[in-house]
Amino acid sequence: MGKKSMGELFRVKTKGRFRLEDCDPGWDRIQEIRGMGGDDVGNKARSFMEKSLKTLAEAQELLWASDTCSILMVLQAMDAAGKDGVIKHVMSGVNPQGCQVFSFKAPSAEELDHTFLWRCMKALPERGRIGIFNRSHYEEVLVVRVHPELLERQKLPPGRRGGSFWKERYEDINAFERHLVRNGTVVVKFFLHLSKGEQKERFLARLRDPRKQWKFSHADLEERELWDDYQKAYDDAIRATSTPWAPWYVIPADRKWVARAAVAGILVDTIRSMRLSFPAVGEEQRRELGRAEKQLAGE
Ligand code: ATP
Ligand code: MG
């Protein structure tokens, strides 16, 4: 059996029945990845990551120069799964001018006065840029599904909030993403899949380490109590919104280096698949460049 790319391993298939419980948060068989091998797996992962970051930086320059497409990276996860670390590492090599991060919190009064996609629409990356959604429109079928009382604040027209209500939300999300893709925004969605046991370890580390205590919030424990409800909401949402135009990747997140290497590798492959090229210089422009060169050289 040949080695696979990160994308092939973790991309959710649009055919067949997806089940989150079939995905292992502790996966670390990184030697099965194309471009990776040998005994010292930790070292390999680091050099794979370095290579990916370098390629990502080059790819980003191309994206910027071509000025037609953009990339939207959606990042969803339970608390302490490492979203911040992924953003920091993956973006450490790119030009800050070409990349933007938006963190979505509970919606403001102004945001609640609009439909749920409004604030996401406003935060989309411009052409040429990589935009990261740290949480996203998916919260509307995750936290809001787990806490249906949040819906009451959304000032929606009257109606039932049963299965068909959520189905319509998935449909709206799929249509929104298809619109983006058709108009030049490539959409890549990552779910950092953490196990409940590893979340406990990370929360304990936060409680015990004075440099991490500021990160702890009691609300995180309350959400942890609802772990199973969240897993079910993720399971349903990922199944309903894995589309050929906007794939989900379920990334094993119990080991931070696995998650970071996987996201970096998949981003690189995504940009490569866009087959971008530097804008072509026309005949007239070439003549102008020649004149400018002569003028400068003759100074
Ligand atoms: P970290 O805890 O690592 O700083 P975070 O993404 O968890 O990052 P918080 O400020 O802790 O950031 O949490 C943001 C909260 O906002 C989350 O609990 C999330 O569920 C909530 N949220 C985001 N979008 C919505 C939404 N559309 N409706 C209701 N709650 C939302
Ligand atoms: Mg949080």
Short mmCIF file of C-alpha atoms and ligand atoms in Angstrom, two decimals:
data_model
loop_
_atom_site.label_atom_id
_atom_site.label_comp_id
_atom_site.label_asym_id
_atom_site.label_seq_id
_atom_site.Cartn_x
_atom_site.Cartn_y
_atom_site.Cartn_z
CA MET A 1 0.00 0.00 0.00
CA GLY A 2 1.46 3.36 -1.03
CA LYS A 3 1.80 6.23 1.37
CA LYS A 4 -0.97 8.79 1.55
CA SER A 5 -1.00 12.54 1.80
CA MET A 6 -2.40 14.26 4.90
CA GLY A 7 -5.41 15.32 2.87
CA GLU A 8 -6.19 11.81 1.67
CA LEU A 9 -5.99 10.52 5.21
CA PHE A 10 -8.11 13.10 6.95
CA ARG A 11 -10.53 14.43 4.35
CA VAL A 12 -14.13 13.47 5.11
CA LYS A 13 -15.59 11.61 2.17
CA THR A 14 -18.76 12.99 0.74
CA LYS A 15 -20.00 9.53 -0.12
CA GLY A 16 -20.70 6.95 2.57
CA ARG A 17 -21.70 7.58 6.13
CA PHE A 18 -19.33 9.69 8.20
CA ARG A 19 -19.01 8.88 11.90
CA LEU A 20 -16.84 10.94 14.19
CA GLU A 21 -16.35 7.91 16.43
CA ASP A 22 -14.43 6.23 13.61
CA CYS A 23 -11.77 8.98 13.76
CA ASP A 24 -8.98 8.53 16.29
CA PRO A 25 -7.93 11.75 18.09
CA GLY A 26 -4.70 10.04 19.20
CA TRP A 27 -3.56 9.04 15.69
CA ASP A 28 0.20 9.49 15.32
CA ARG A 29 1.29 7.04 12.61
CA ILE A 30 2.96 9.86 10.80
CA GLN A 31 5.35 7.47 9.04
CA GLU A 32 2.37 6.54 6.82
CA ILE A 33 2.38 10.00 5.32
CA ARG A 34 3.93 10.63 1.94
CA GLY A 35 7.19 12.53 2.40
CA MET A 36 7.72 11.14 5.87
CA GLY A 37 9.61 8.06 7.04
CA GLY A 38 12.46 6.75 9.14
CA ASP A 39 12.58 6.05 12.83
CA ASP A 40 12.78 9.44 14.42
CA VAL A 41 9.19 10.35 13.76
CA GLY A 42 9.23 13.50 15.90
CA ASN A 43 12.17 14.87 13.89
CA LYS A 44 10.56 13.92 10.60
CA ALA A 45 7.39 15.72 11.59
CA ARG A 46 9.37 18.84 12.45
CA SER A 47 11.22 18.88 9.16
CA PHE A 48 7.98 18.12 7.28
CA MET A 49 6.45 21.10 9.08
CA GLU A 50 9.41 23.34 8.20
CA LYS A 51 9.21 22.29 4.57
CA SER A 52 5.45 22.85 4.54
CA LEU A 53 5.80 26.32 6.06
CA LYS A 54 8.37 27.28 3.45
CA THR A 55 6.14 26.05 0.65
CA LEU A 56 3.18 27.79 2.23
CA ALA A 57 5.06 31.10 2.23
CA GLU A 58 5.89 30.70 -1.47
CA ALA A 59 2.36 29.65 -2.31
CA GLN A 60 0.99 32.64 -0.44
CA GLU A 61 3.10 35.00 -2.51
CA LEU A 62 1.62 33.46 -5.62
CA LEU A 63 -1.88 33.81 -4.22
CA TRP A 64 -1.22 37.46 -3.45
CA ALA A 65 0.27 38.18 -6.89
CA SER A 66 -2.51 36.48 -8.82
CA ASP A 67 -5.09 38.57 -6.91
CA THR A 68 -8.09 36.54 -8.04
CA CYS A 69 -8.56 33.84 -5.46
CA SER A 70 -8.51 33.70 -1.68
CA ILE A 71 -8.49 30.93 0.88
CA LEU A 72 -10.86 30.63 3.78
CA MET A 73 -9.65 28.30 6.48
CA VAL A 74 -12.34 27.39 8.99
CA LEU A 75 -11.08 26.15 12.34
CA GLN A 76 -13.46 24.45 14.76
CA ALA A 77 -12.70 22.54 17.93
CA MET A 78 -13.62 21.87 21.51
CA ASP A 79 -11.83 24.02 24.10
CA ALA A 80 -8.10 23.39 24.57
CA ALA A 81 -7.83 21.45 21.30
CA GLY A 82 -5.07 23.81 20.17
CA LYS A 83 -6.70 26.22 17.71
CA ASP A 84 -4.47 29.06 18.84
CA GLY A 85 -1.32 26.97 18.51
CA VAL A 86 -2.27 25.82 15.02
CA ILE A 87 -2.89 29.39 13.93
CA LYS A 88 0.38 30.59 15.43
CA HIS A 89 2.49 27.81 13.91
CA VAL A 90 0.87 27.54 10.54
CA MET A 91 0.93 31.27 10.00
CA SER A 92 4.43 31.81 11.42
CA GLY A 93 5.99 31.67 7.99
CA VAL A 94 3.57 33.77 5.96
CA ASN A 95 3.55 37.44 5.16
CA PRO A 96 1.20 39.11 7.68
CA GLN A 97 -0.05 41.43 4.95
CA GLY A 98 -1.55 38.51 3.10
CA CYS A 99 -3.30 36.85 5.96
CA GLN A 100 -6.02 37.68 8.46
CA VAL A 101 -7.57 35.98 11.47
CA PHE A 102 -11.08 36.51 12.81
CA SER A 103 -12.21 35.07 16.12
CA PHE A 104 -15.93 34.59 16.47
CA LYS A 105 -17.39 34.99 19.94
CA ALA A 106 -21.00 35.10 21.09
CA PRO A 107 -22.79 37.48 18.69
CA SER A 108 -23.30 41.15 19.61
CA ALA A 109 -26.69 42.91 19.65
CA GLU A 110 -25.93 44.36 16.22
CA GLU A 111 -25.00 40.95 14.86
CA LEU A 112 -28.18 39.40 16.28
CA ASP A 113 -30.12 41.99 14.30
CA HIS A 114 -28.99 40.28 11.09
CA THR A 115 -29.03 36.75 9.72
CA PHE A 116 -26.38 34.42 11.06
CA LEU A 117 -24.16 34.61 7.99
CA TRP A 118 -23.94 38.41 8.00
CA ARG A 119 -20.98 38.75 10.33
CA CYS A 120 -19.11 35.97 8.55
CA MET A 121 -19.69 37.58 5.18
CA LYS A 122 -18.12 40.79 6.49
CA ALA A 123 -15.05 38.96 7.72
CA LEU A 124 -14.20 37.10 4.51
CA PRO A 125 -10.68 37.38 3.10
CA GLU A 126 -10.14 39.70 0.16
CA ARG A 127 -8.77 38.31 -3.09
CA GLY A 128 -5.15 37.27 -2.70
CA ARG A 129 -5.41 36.62 1.01
CA ILE A 130 -5.62 33.71 3.40
CA GLY A 131 -8.38 34.25 5.95
CA ILE A 132 -8.72 32.17 9.07
CA PHE A 133 -12.00 31.82 10.93
CA ASN A 134 -11.17 30.94 14.52
CA ARG A 135 -14.64 29.48 15.16
CA SER A 136 -17.07 30.37 12.44
CA HIS A 137 -20.60 30.18 11.06
CA TYR A 138 -20.52 26.55 12.24
CA GLU A 139 -21.08 27.71 15.81
CA GLU A 140 -24.63 28.29 14.65
CA VAL A 141 -25.16 24.53 14.33
CA LEU A 142 -22.86 23.57 17.22
CA VAL A 143 -23.02 25.73 20.35
CA VAL A 144 -26.47 26.97 19.33
CA ARG A 145 -27.69 23.43 18.79
CA VAL A 146 -26.33 22.32 22.15
CA HIS A 147 -27.88 25.39 23.82
CA PRO A 148 -31.22 25.89 22.01
CA GLU A 149 -32.00 28.81 24.35
CA LEU A 150 -29.46 30.84 22.32
CA LEU A 151 -31.89 30.65 19.41
CA GLU A 152 -34.44 32.65 21.36
CA ARG A 153 -32.12 35.66 21.25
CA GLN A 154 -31.81 35.46 17.49
CA LYS A 155 -35.15 37.17 16.74
CA LEU A 156 -36.06 34.60 14.13
CA PRO A 157 -39.48 34.42 12.51
CA PRO A 158 -41.77 32.05 14.41
CA GLY A 159 -41.58 28.38 13.53
CA ARG A 160 -40.60 24.99 14.81
CA ARG A 161 -36.99 24.38 15.78
CA GLY A 162 -36.89 20.66 15.07
CA GLY A 163 -34.86 18.57 12.67
CA SER A 164 -35.92 20.46 9.56
CA PHE A 165 -34.81 23.76 11.10
CA TRP A 166 -31.25 22.45 11.50
CA LYS A 167 -31.37 20.83 8.08
CA GLU A 168 -32.16 24.23 6.60
CA ARG A 169 -29.20 25.75 8.43
CA TYR A 170 -26.91 23.11 6.93
CA GLU A 171 -28.38 23.85 3.51
CA ASP A 172 -27.79 27.57 3.97
CA ILE A 173 -24.20 26.94 5.01
CA ASN A 174 -23.59 24.67 2.02
CA ALA A 175 -25.10 27.23 -0.35
CA PHE A 176 -23.06 30.05 1.24
CA GLU A 177 -19.84 28.08 0.83
CA ARG A 178 -20.69 27.12 -2.74
CA HIS A 179 -21.24 30.77 -3.54
CA LEU A 180 -17.79 31.55 -2.11
CA VAL A 181 -16.09 28.79 -4.03
CA ARG A 182 -17.77 29.72 -7.31
CA ASN A 183 -16.48 33.24 -6.85
CA GLY A 184 -12.86 32.46 -6.10
CA THR A 185 -12.69 31.73 -2.37
CA VAL A 186 -11.37 28.25 -1.69
CA VAL A 187 -12.93 26.89 1.50
CA VAL A 188 -11.03 24.40 3.71
CA LYS A 189 -12.53 23.31 7.00
CA PHE A 190 -10.64 21.76 9.89
CA PHE A 191 -12.06 20.10 12.97
CA LEU A 192 -9.33 19.58 15.56
CA HIS A 193 -10.49 16.32 17.04
CA LEU A 194 -9.46 16.08 20.71
CA SER A 195 -10.28 13.24 23.08
CA LYS A 196 -12.10 13.93 26.33
CA GLY A 197 -9.16 12.47 28.28
CA GLU A 198 -6.65 14.78 26.62
CA GLN A 199 -8.89 17.80 27.23
CA LYS A 200 -8.88 16.91 30.94
CA GLU A 201 -5.06 16.76 30.95
CA ARG A 202 -4.82 20.14 29.23
CA PHE A 203 -7.32 21.76 31.61
CA LEU A 204 -5.41 20.36 34.58
CA ALA A 205 -2.17 21.72 33.14
CA ARG A 206 -3.83 25.14 32.84
CA LEU A 207 -5.00 25.00 36.45
CA ARG A 208 -1.60 23.98 37.77
CA ASP A 209 0.73 26.15 35.72
CA PRO A 210 0.77 29.84 36.75
CA ARG A 211 1.71 30.79 33.18
CA LYS A 212 -1.37 29.05 31.83
CA GLN A 213 -3.92 29.86 34.51
CA TRP A 214 -5.16 32.94 32.68
CA LYS A 215 -6.39 30.64 29.92
CA PHE A 216 -8.73 28.74 32.20
CA SER A 217 -12.35 29.70 32.30
CA HIS A 218 -14.98 28.03 34.43
CA ALA A 219 -17.33 28.14 31.46
CA ASP A 220 -15.01 25.64 29.75
CA LEU A 221 -15.86 23.10 32.45
CA GLU A 222 -19.56 23.67 31.95
CA GLU A 223 -19.22 23.00 28.23
CA ARG A 224 -17.16 19.90 29.02
CA GLU A 225 -20.17 18.53 30.89
CA LEU A 226 -22.00 18.67 27.56
CA TRP A 227 -19.22 16.77 25.76
CA ASP A 228 -21.50 14.10 24.27
CA ASP A 229 -23.99 16.68 22.99
CA TYR A 230 -21.15 18.55 21.27
CA GLN A 231 -19.76 15.38 19.71
CA LYS A 232 -23.19 14.60 18.33
CA ALA A 233 -23.58 18.14 17.01
CA TYR A 234 -20.15 17.92 15.32
CA ASP A 235 -20.98 14.49 13.94
CA ASP A 236 -24.23 15.75 12.37
CA ALA A 237 -22.76 19.02 11.13
CA ILE A 238 -19.69 17.46 9.53
CA ARG A 239 -21.81 14.81 7.84
CA ALA A 240 -24.28 17.35 6.48
CA THR A 241 -21.72 19.90 5.31
CA SER A 242 -18.96 17.77 3.80
CA THR A 243 -19.36 18.78 0.20
CA PRO A 244 -17.21 18.34 -2.89
CA TRP A 245 -16.68 22.12 -2.98
CA ALA A 246 -15.89 22.68 0.72
CA PRO A 247 -14.33 19.63 2.37
CA TRP A 248 -13.98 18.97 6.08
CA TYR A 249 -10.77 17.54 7.46
CA VAL A 250 -10.97 15.80 10.83
CA ILE A 251 -7.54 16.32 12.32
CA PRO A 252 -6.26 14.17 15.19
CA ALA A 253 -5.46 16.72 17.89
CA ASP A 254 -4.27 14.79 20.94
CA ARG A 255 -0.71 15.34 19.76
CA LYS A 256 -0.06 18.95 18.96
CA TRP A 257 2.70 18.28 16.43
CA VAL A 258 0.44 15.94 14.48
CA ALA A 259 -2.32 18.55 14.28
CA ARG A 260 0.07 21.33 13.24
CA ALA A 261 1.84 19.27 10.61
CA ALA A 262 -1.46 18.01 9.21
CA VAL A 263 -3.01 21.46 8.86
CA ALA A 264 0.14 22.89 7.29
CA GLY A 265 0.42 19.96 4.85
CA ILE A 266 -3.22 20.17 3.79
CA LEU A 267 -3.05 23.93 3.29
CA VAL A 268 0.00 23.53 1.06
CA ASP A 269 -1.72 20.84 -1.00
CA THR A 270 -4.84 22.98 -1.28
CA ILE A 271 -2.91 25.97 -2.62
CA ARG A 272 -0.97 23.74 -5.01
CA SER A 273 -4.20 22.30 -6.37
CA MET A 274 -5.28 25.83 -7.30
CA ARG A 275 -2.61 25.89 -10.01
CA LEU A 276 -1.86 29.55 -9.58
CA SER A 277 0.76 31.33 -11.62
CA PHE A 278 2.33 34.76 -11.51
CA PRO A 279 0.41 37.22 -13.72
CA ALA A 280 1.74 37.14 -17.29
CA VAL A 281 3.49 40.26 -18.54
CA GLY A 282 2.15 41.49 -21.91
CA GLU A 283 4.19 42.68 -24.91
CA GLU A 284 3.61 46.37 -24.19
CA GLN A 285 4.44 45.94 -20.49
CA ARG A 286 7.64 44.06 -21.40
CA ARG A 287 8.75 46.95 -23.60
CA GLU A 288 8.05 49.36 -20.75
CA LEU A 289 10.09 47.21 -18.35
CA GLY A 290 12.95 47.28 -20.85
CA ARG A 291 12.78 51.09 -21.06
CA ALA A 292 12.71 51.40 -17.27
CA GLU A 293 15.69 49.10 -16.91
CA LYS A 294 17.68 51.12 -19.46
CA GLN A 295 16.76 54.38 -17.74
CA LEU A 296 17.78 53.13 -14.31
CA ALA A 297 20.99 51.47 -15.47
CA GLY A 298 21.99 54.67 -17.28
CA GLU A 299 21.68 56.90 -14.18
P1 ATP B 1 -9.84 30.36 23.74
O1 ATP B 1 -10.71 29.83 24.84
O2 ATP B 1 -8.78 29.42 23.33
O3 ATP B 1 -9.32 31.73 23.99
P2 ATP B 1 -12.27 30.39 22.22
O4 ATP B 1 -12.48 30.32 20.75
O5 ATP B 1 -12.81 29.26 23.03
O6 ATP B 1 -10.73 30.53 22.43
P3 ATP B 1 -13.71 32.09 23.95
O7 ATP B 1 -13.76 33.56 24.10
O8 ATP B 1 -13.33 31.22 25.11
O9 ATP B 1 -12.80 31.77 22.70
O10 ATP B 1 -15.12 31.55 23.50
C1 ATP B 1 -15.88 32.08 22.49
C2 ATP B 1 -17.26 31.53 22.73
O11 ATP B 1 -18.16 32.15 21.81
C3 ATP B 1 -17.36 30.04 22.54
O12 ATP B 1 -17.89 29.42 23.66
C4 ATP B 1 -18.29 29.91 21.36
O13 ATP B 1 -19.09 28.76 21.44
C5 ATP B 1 -19.08 31.17 21.45
N1 ATP B 1 -19.69 31.51 20.16
C6 ATP B 1 -19.09 31.69 18.98
N2 ATP B 1 -19.99 31.89 18.00
C7 ATP B 1 -21.21 31.87 18.59
C8 ATP B 1 -22.53 32.00 18.11
N3 ATP B 1 -22.77 32.21 16.83
N4 ATP B 1 -23.53 31.93 19.01
C9 ATP B 1 -23.28 31.71 20.30
N5 ATP B 1 -22.05 31.55 20.82
C10 ATP B 1 -21.02 31.62 19.98
MG MG B 2 -12.63 29.13 25.15
#
